[in-house]
CSV table of C-alpha atoms and ligand atoms in Angstrom, one decimal:
chain,number,residue,atom,x,y,z
A,30,MET,CA,-98.5,52.9,31.1
A,31,ASP,CA,-98.6,56.7,31.3
A,32,PHE,CA,-96.4,57.5,34.4
A,33,THR,CA,-97.0,61.2,34.6
A,34,GLY,CA,-99.0,62.0,37.8
A,35,ALA,CA,-99.9,58.3,38.3
A,36,ASP,CA,-100.2,56.5,41.6
A,37,ILE,CA,-98.0,53.5,41.8
A,38,LEU,CA,-100.1,51.0,43.9
A,39,SER,CA,-99.7,47.6,42.4
A,40,VAL,CA,-97.4,45.6,40.1
A,41,ASN,CA,-100.6,44.9,38.1
A,42,GLN,CA,-100.2,48.3,36.6
A,43,PHE,CA,-97.0,47.3,34.8
A,44,ASP,CA,-96.6,45.7,31.4
A,45,ARG,CA,-93.3,44.8,29.8
A,46,PRO,CA,-92.7,48.1,28.0
A,47,SER,CA,-93.4,50.1,31.2
A,48,ILE,CA,-91.0,47.9,33.2
A,49,GLU,CA,-88.4,48.5,30.5
A,50,ARG,CA,-89.0,52.2,30.7
A,51,VAL,CA,-88.4,52.2,34.5
A,52,PHE,CA,-85.2,50.3,34.0
A,53,GLU,CA,-84.0,52.5,31.1
A,54,VAL,CA,-84.4,55.6,33.3
A,55,ALA,CA,-82.8,53.8,36.3
A,56,ASP,CA,-79.7,53.1,34.2
A,57,ASP,CA,-79.6,56.7,33.2
A,58,LEU,CA,-79.7,57.8,36.8
A,59,ARG,CA,-77.0,55.4,38.1
A,60,PRO,CA,-74.2,58.0,38.1
A,61,TYR,CA,-76.3,60.3,40.3
A,62,ALA,CA,-77.1,57.4,42.7
A,63,GLN,CA,-73.4,56.6,42.8
A,64,ARG,CA,-72.4,60.2,43.6
A,65,LYS,CA,-70.5,60.6,40.3
A,66,ARG,CA,-72.7,63.6,39.5
A,67,ILE,CA,-75.5,65.5,41.2
A,68,THR,CA,-78.7,66.9,39.8
A,69,ARG,CA,-81.2,69.5,41.2
A,70,VAL,CA,-84.0,68.6,38.8
A,71,LEU,CA,-86.5,68.3,41.7
A,72,GLN,CA,-85.3,71.5,43.5
A,73,GLY,CA,-88.4,72.9,45.3
A,74,ALA,CA,-90.4,69.6,45.2
A,75,ILE,CA,-91.5,68.0,48.5
A,76,LEU,CA,-91.9,64.3,49.3
A,77,SER,CA,-94.1,63.2,52.2
A,78,ASN,CA,-92.6,59.9,53.3
A,79,MET,CA,-95.2,58.3,55.5
A,80,PHE,CA,-94.2,55.0,57.2
A,81,PHE,CA,-96.9,53.6,59.6
A,82,GLU,CA,-94.9,50.4,59.9
A,83,PRO,CA,-91.2,49.7,60.7
A,84,SER,CA,-88.8,50.1,57.8
A,85,THR,CA,-85.1,50.7,57.2
A,86,ARG,CA,-84.3,50.4,53.5
A,87,THR,CA,-87.6,51.3,51.8
A,88,ARG,CA,-88.0,54.5,53.9
A,89,ILE,CA,-84.4,55.7,53.7
A,90,SER,CA,-83.9,54.8,50.0
A,91,PHE,CA,-87.1,56.5,48.9
A,92,GLY,CA,-86.0,59.6,50.9
A,93,SER,CA,-82.4,59.4,49.5
A,94,ALA,CA,-83.8,58.9,46.0
A,95,PHE,CA,-85.8,62.1,46.3
A,96,ASN,CA,-82.9,64.1,47.8
A,97,LEU,CA,-80.5,62.8,45.1
A,98,LEU,CA,-82.9,64.4,42.5
A,99,GLY,CA,-82.7,67.7,44.4
A,100,GLY,CA,-86.0,67.5,46.3
A,101,GLU,CA,-86.8,67.8,50.0
A,102,VAL,CA,-88.3,65.1,52.3
A,103,ARG,CA,-90.8,65.3,55.2
A,104,GLU,CA,-91.3,62.2,57.3
A,105,THR,CA,-93.7,60.6,59.7
A,106,THR,CA,-92.6,57.2,61.0
A,107,GLU,CA,-95.2,56.0,63.5
A,108,VAL,CA,-99.0,56.0,63.7
A,109,SER,CA,-98.5,57.3,67.2
A,110,ALA,CA,-96.6,60.4,65.9
A,111,SER,CA,-99.4,61.3,63.5
A,112,SER,CA,-103.0,62.4,64.0
A,113,LEU,CA,-104.2,58.9,62.8
A,114,ALA,CA,-103.6,58.2,66.5
A,115,LYS,CA,-106.3,60.7,67.3
A,116,GLY,CA,-108.8,59.0,65.0
A,117,GLU,CA,-108.2,61.0,61.8
A,118,SER,CA,-109.2,59.0,58.8
A,119,LEU,CA,-106.9,58.0,55.9
A,120,HIS,CA,-109.1,60.2,53.7
A,121,ASP,CA,-108.6,63.4,55.7
A,122,THR,CA,-104.9,62.6,56.2
A,123,ALA,CA,-104.5,62.2,52.4
A,124,ARG,CA,-106.3,65.5,51.7
A,125,VAL,CA,-104.2,67.4,54.2
A,126,LEU,CA,-100.8,65.9,53.1
A,127,SER,CA,-101.5,66.4,49.4
A,128,GLY,CA,-101.7,70.1,50.1
A,129,TYR,CA,-98.2,70.0,51.5
A,130,SER,CA,-96.4,67.7,49.0
A,131,ASP,CA,-95.8,67.0,45.4
A,132,VAL,CA,-95.7,63.2,45.9
A,133,ILE,CA,-96.5,60.9,48.8
A,134,VAL,CA,-94.9,57.5,49.7
A,135,MET,CA,-96.8,55.5,52.2
A,136,ARG,CA,-96.4,52.2,54.1
A,137,HIS,CA,-99.3,50.9,56.2
A,138,PRO,CA,-100.1,47.6,57.9
A,139,GLU,CA,-103.6,47.2,56.3
A,140,ALA,CA,-103.9,45.6,52.8
A,141,GLY,CA,-105.7,48.1,50.5
A,142,SER,CA,-105.0,51.1,52.8
A,143,VAL,CA,-102.6,52.8,50.4
A,144,ALA,CA,-105.1,52.6,47.6
A,145,GLU,CA,-107.8,54.1,49.9
A,146,PHE,CA,-105.4,56.9,50.8
A,147,ALA,CA,-104.5,57.5,47.1
A,148,GLU,CA,-108.2,57.9,46.3
A,149,ALA,CA,-108.4,61.0,48.4
A,150,SER,CA,-104.9,62.4,47.5
A,151,ARG,CA,-104.5,65.2,45.0
A,152,VAL,CA,-100.9,64.2,44.3
A,153,PRO,CA,-99.4,60.9,43.2
A,154,VAL,CA,-99.0,58.2,45.9
A,155,ILE,CA,-96.5,55.4,45.8
A,156,ASN,CA,-97.2,52.2,47.8
A,157,ALA,CA,-94.3,51.3,50.0
A,158,GLY,CA,-96.0,48.2,51.3
A,159,ASP,CA,-99.6,47.6,52.4
A,160,GLY,CA,-100.0,44.7,54.8
A,161,THR,CA,-99.6,41.3,53.2
A,162,ASN,CA,-100.8,42.7,49.9
A,163,GLU,CA,-98.1,44.4,47.7
A,164,HIS,CA,-94.7,46.0,47.7
A,165,PRO,CA,-94.4,47.2,44.1
A,166,SER,CA,-91.2,49.2,44.3
A,167,GLN,CA,-89.5,46.2,46.0
A,168,ALA,CA,-90.6,44.0,43.1
A,169,LEU,CA,-89.3,46.4,40.6
A,170,LEU,CA,-85.9,46.7,42.3
A,171,ASP,CA,-85.8,42.9,42.6
A,172,LEU,CA,-86.6,42.4,38.9
A,173,TYR,CA,-84.0,45.1,38.0
A,174,THR,CA,-81.4,43.2,40.0
A,175,ILE,CA,-82.4,39.9,38.4
A,176,SER,CA,-82.0,41.4,35.0
A,177,LYS,CA,-78.6,42.8,35.8
A,178,GLU,CA,-77.4,39.6,37.4
A,179,LEU,CA,-78.6,37.5,34.4
A,180,GLU,CA,-77.0,40.0,32.0
A,181,THR,CA,-73.6,39.2,33.4
A,182,ARG,CA,-74.3,35.6,32.7
A,183,GLY,CA,-75.5,36.2,29.1
A,184,ARG,CA,-79.1,35.5,30.0
A,185,GLN,CA,-82.5,37.1,29.8
A,186,ILE,CA,-85.5,36.9,32.2
A,187,ASP,CA,-87.6,34.8,29.7
A,188,GLY,CA,-87.2,31.2,30.7
A,189,LEU,CA,-86.1,32.1,34.3
A,190,ARG,CA,-86.0,29.4,37.0
A,191,ILE,CA,-86.6,30.8,40.4
A,192,ALA,CA,-86.9,29.2,43.9
A,193,LEU,CA,-89.0,31.1,46.4
A,194,VAL,CA,-88.1,30.0,49.9
A,195,GLY,CA,-89.8,30.7,53.3
A,196,ASP,CA,-92.9,32.5,54.3
A,197,LEU,CA,-94.7,32.8,50.9
A,198,ARG,CA,-98.1,33.4,52.6
A,199,TYR,CA,-97.5,36.7,54.4
A,200,GLY,CA,-94.5,38.1,52.4
A,201,ARG,CA,-95.8,41.0,50.3
A,202,ALA,CA,-92.4,41.3,48.5
A,203,VAL,CA,-92.7,37.8,47.2
A,204,HIS,CA,-96.3,38.3,46.1
A,205,SER,CA,-95.4,41.4,44.1
A,206,LEU,CA,-92.3,39.8,42.6
A,207,CYS,CA,-94.3,36.7,41.4
A,208,LYS,CA,-96.9,38.8,39.7
A,209,LEU,CA,-94.3,41.1,38.1
A,210,LEU,CA,-92.3,38.2,36.7
A,211,ALA,CA,-95.4,36.8,35.1
A,212,VAL,CA,-95.2,39.4,32.3
A,213,TYR,CA,-92.2,37.5,31.0
A,214,ASN,CA,-92.3,34.2,29.1
A,215,SER,CA,-92.0,30.6,30.5
A,216,VAL,CA,-91.0,31.3,34.1
A,217,HIS,CA,-90.6,28.3,36.4
A,218,TYR,CA,-91.6,29.2,40.0
A,219,LYS,CA,-90.4,26.6,42.5
A,220,ARG,CA,-92.2,27.3,45.8
A,221,VAL,CA,-90.4,26.0,49.0
A,222,SER,CA,-92.4,26.6,52.1
A,223,PRO,CA,-94.3,24.8,54.9
A,224,PRO,CA,-97.9,24.0,53.6
A,225,GLU,CA,-99.3,26.5,56.0
A,226,LEU,CA,-97.1,29.3,54.6
A,227,ALA,CA,-97.8,28.6,50.9
A,228,LEU,CA,-98.2,31.2,48.2
A,229,PRO,CA,-101.8,32.4,48.1
A,230,ALA,CA,-103.9,30.1,45.8
A,231,GLY,CA,-105.1,33.1,43.8
A,232,ILE,CA,-101.5,34.1,42.8
A,233,VAL,CA,-100.6,30.5,41.9
A,234,GLU,CA,-103.8,30.3,39.7
A,235,GLU,CA,-102.9,33.5,38.0
A,236,LEU,CA,-99.4,32.4,37.2
A,237,ARG,CA,-100.6,29.1,35.8
A,238,GLN,CA,-103.3,30.8,33.7
A,239,ARG,CA,-100.5,33.0,32.2
A,240,GLY,CA,-98.7,29.8,31.1
A,241,HIS,CA,-96.0,29.6,33.8
A,242,GLU,CA,-94.9,26.4,35.5
A,243,VAL,CA,-95.4,26.5,39.3
A,244,SER,CA,-94.2,23.6,41.4
A,245,VAL,CA,-94.2,23.0,45.2
A,246,TYR,CA,-91.6,21.6,47.6
A,247,HIS,CA,-91.6,21.1,51.3
A,248,GLU,CA,-87.9,20.2,51.6
A,249,LEU,CA,-85.3,23.0,51.0
A,250,GLU,CA,-82.8,20.7,49.3
A,251,GLU,CA,-85.2,19.5,46.6
A,252,GLY,CA,-86.5,23.0,45.7
A,253,ILE,CA,-83.2,24.9,45.3
A,254,ASN,CA,-81.4,22.8,42.7
A,255,GLN,CA,-81.4,23.8,39.0
A,256,VAL,CA,-82.5,27.4,39.5
A,257,ASP,CA,-81.1,30.7,38.3
A,258,ILE,CA,-82.4,32.7,41.3
A,259,LEU,CA,-82.7,31.6,44.9
A,260,TYR,CA,-85.0,34.1,46.5
A,261,VAL,CA,-85.1,33.6,50.3
A,262,THR,CA,-87.6,35.4,52.6
A,263,ARG,CA,-88.0,36.0,56.3
A,264,THR,CA,-90.8,34.6,58.3
A,265,GLN,CA,-93.1,37.6,58.7
A,266,GLU,CA,-93.6,37.1,62.4
A,267,GLU,CA,-95.4,40.4,62.9
A,268,ARG,CA,-98.3,39.2,60.6
A,269,PHE,CA,-99.0,35.9,62.5
A,270,PRO,CA,-102.1,35.8,64.7
A,271,THR,CA,-100.0,34.8,67.7
A,272,GLN,CA,-96.3,34.7,68.5
A,273,GLU,CA,-96.7,31.0,69.4
A,274,GLU,CA,-97.7,30.3,65.8
A,275,ALA,CA,-94.8,32.3,64.4
A,276,ASP,CA,-92.3,30.5,66.6
A,277,ARG,CA,-93.2,27.2,64.9
A,278,TYR,CA,-91.7,28.3,61.6
A,279,ARG,CA,-88.5,30.1,62.9
A,280,GLY,CA,-85.4,28.5,61.5
A,281,LEU,CA,-87.3,25.9,59.4
A,282,PHE,CA,-85.4,26.7,56.2
A,283,ARG,CA,-81.8,27.9,56.5
A,284,VAL,CA,-79.6,28.6,53.5
A,285,ASN,CA,-75.9,28.6,54.2
A,286,GLN,CA,-72.7,28.1,52.2
A,287,ALA,CA,-72.6,24.3,52.7
A,288,ILE,CA,-76.2,23.8,51.5
A,289,TYR,CA,-75.6,26.2,48.6
A,290,THR,CA,-72.4,24.3,47.5
A,291,LYS,CA,-74.1,20.9,47.8
A,292,HIS,CA,-77.5,21.7,46.2
A,293,CYS,CA,-77.3,24.8,44.0
A,294,GLU,CA,-75.8,25.3,40.5
A,295,PRO,CA,-72.5,27.2,40.8
A,296,ASN,CA,-73.9,30.4,39.3
A,297,THR,CA,-77.2,30.6,41.2
A,298,VAL,CA,-77.9,34.1,42.4
A,299,ILE,CA,-78.9,34.5,46.0
A,300,MET,CA,-81.4,37.2,46.8
A,301,HIS,CA,-83.5,38.3,49.8
A,302,PRO,CA,-85.7,41.4,50.1
A,303,LEU,CA,-84.2,42.0,53.6
A,304,PRO,CA,-84.3,42.4,56.4
A,305,ARG,CA,-83.0,38.9,57.0
A,306,ASP,CA,-83.5,37.6,60.6
A,307,SER,CA,-80.0,37.2,62.0
A,308,ARG,CA,-81.1,36.0,65.4
A,309,ALA,CA,-79.6,32.7,66.4
A,310,LYS,CA,-82.8,30.7,66.0
A,311,ALA,CA,-83.8,32.1,62.6
A,312,GLN,CA,-80.9,32.8,60.1
A,313,GLU,CA,-82.8,31.9,56.9
A,314,LEU,CA,-79.8,33.3,55.1
A,315,ASP,CA,-76.5,32.6,56.9
A,316,ASP,CA,-73.8,35.2,57.4
A,317,ASP,CA,-71.3,32.7,56.1
A,318,LEU,CA,-72.5,33.4,52.5
A,319,ILE,CA,-70.9,36.9,52.7
A,320,HIS,CA,-67.9,36.0,50.5
A,321,ASN,CA,-70.0,34.2,48.0
A,322,PRO,CA,-69.9,36.4,44.8
A,323,ASN,CA,-73.4,35.2,43.9
A,324,LEU,CA,-74.9,36.8,47.0
A,325,ALA,CA,-76.7,39.8,45.5
A,326,ILE,CA,-78.5,41.2,48.6
A,327,PHE,CA,-76.5,44.4,48.8
A,328,ARG,CA,-76.6,44.9,45.1
A,329,GLN,CA,-80.4,44.7,45.6
A,330,THR,CA,-80.4,47.4,48.2
A,331,ASP,CA,-78.2,49.7,46.1
A,332,ASN,CA,-80.5,49.2,43.2
A,333,GLY,CA,-83.4,50.2,45.4
A,334,VAL,CA,-82.2,53.8,45.3
A,335,ILE,CA,-81.8,53.8,41.5
A,336,VAL,CA,-85.2,52.3,40.8
A,337,ARG,CA,-87.0,54.6,43.3
A,338,MET,CA,-85.2,57.6,41.6
A,339,SER,CA,-86.6,56.3,38.3
A,340,LEU,CA,-90.1,56.1,39.7
A,341,PHE,CA,-90.0,59.7,41.0
A,342,ALA,CA,-88.5,61.0,37.7
A,343,LEU,CA,-91.2,59.3,35.7
A,344,VAL,CA,-94.2,60.2,37.9
A,345,LEU,CA,-93.1,63.8,38.2
A,346,ASP,CA,-92.2,63.9,34.5
A,347,VAL,CA,-88.5,65.0,34.8
A,348,ALA,CA,-86.8,62.0,33.3
A,349,GLU,CA,-85.7,63.9,30.2
A,350,GLN,CA,-84.5,67.0,32.2
A,351,VAL,CA,-82.2,65.3,34.8
A,352,HIS,CA,-79.0,66.0,32.9
A,353,ASN,CA,-79.9,69.7,32.2
A,354,HIS,CA,-79.7,70.2,36.0
A,355,ALA,CA,-76.5,68.3,36.6
A,356,GLN,CA,-73.3,69.4,38.3
A,357,PRO,CA,-70.0,67.8,39.4
A,358,VAL,CA,-69.7,66.3,42.9
A,359,THR,CA,-67.6,68.6,45.1
A,360,TRP,CA,-66.9,66.3,48.1
A,361,TYR,CA,-64.9,63.2,48.7
A,362,THR,CA,-67.3,60.3,48.0
A,363,ALA,CA,-65.7,57.2,49.5
A,364,LYS,CA,-64.2,55.8,52.6
A,365,ARG,CA,-60.4,56.0,52.6
A,366,ASN,CA,-59.6,52.4,53.6
A,367,PRO,CA,-62.7,50.2,53.1
A,368,ARG,CA,-62.5,46.7,54.5
B,23,LIG,N1,-87.4,45.2,52.0
B,23,LIG,C1,-88.0,46.1,52.8
B,23,LIG,O1,-89.1,46.5,52.6
B,23,LIG,O2,-87.2,46.5,53.9
B,23,LIG,P1,-87.7,47.5,55.0
B,23,LIG,O3,-88.8,46.9,55.8
B,23,LIG,O4,-86.4,47.7,55.9
B,23,LIG,O5,-88.1,48.8,54.3
């Protein structure tokens, strides 16, 4: 894949060498993400960070990633705060914003909307989630996390065994991760969901055609044993036709420390794209796992900044120049007495 000036819209754009390139640049940028050094390689560049759906980590980490490379960020966080609310089309919005920016990150509730926007944009566009369709940067940071977690266990991604738990129908992060993992060899996908929230048939078919094993479970305990990765997802309540329907699935699958100890292998890595639903009746990933060293959810979120820095560095073609613009950090970078 030639990254320079490219839109990043779907994980289908990535083959194994291009994933490895994203990860190689991410590794190189880690000291800057960790505030060990600073770089001004994108000084003068502007990111338009357009989020037409709620977000915490994707929006802030894309913005932080751009700032950490020395660039500036302009944000819109609601349809109601933009002229889309006055009937302006995605086409016109894209033409306008691409005159103000060097790159645009966009999240939108409609599947395919970010691709439509990118068609009209004169600068690269990165998909930060379009409806139930795709969340490519989340899949890349999830895969990066999986590779790092496996590395500490002396393992590679080929031959991975992963349990995917929860709402596999509406969860775009899980759709993108499944497709991205398919570029590796002999992955065993164990799907654990109610039948109504199953992974879309088209994705299952694609995984099988590419030679992977895909099995299905309706009971949590059966699906989560003998896996390397336990990937838990939230019920995407905002995507259900009615709240009544969403209510049926709340709290159906809950992973806690007791269930983990009883049914998972001792080294199984626990992941979640977040946000997890911590309300009393949901709790798909219980707070009591917080002391479990295999809980990787906050390593995932930290990796989100690094992987998104890598995407900017590649798309704007500065990956080889980062260190030429480096300086030491001049401020105190930690909390004095962290708990
Ligand atoms: N994982 C994820 O997309 O989180 P946000 O919705 O908070 O961005």
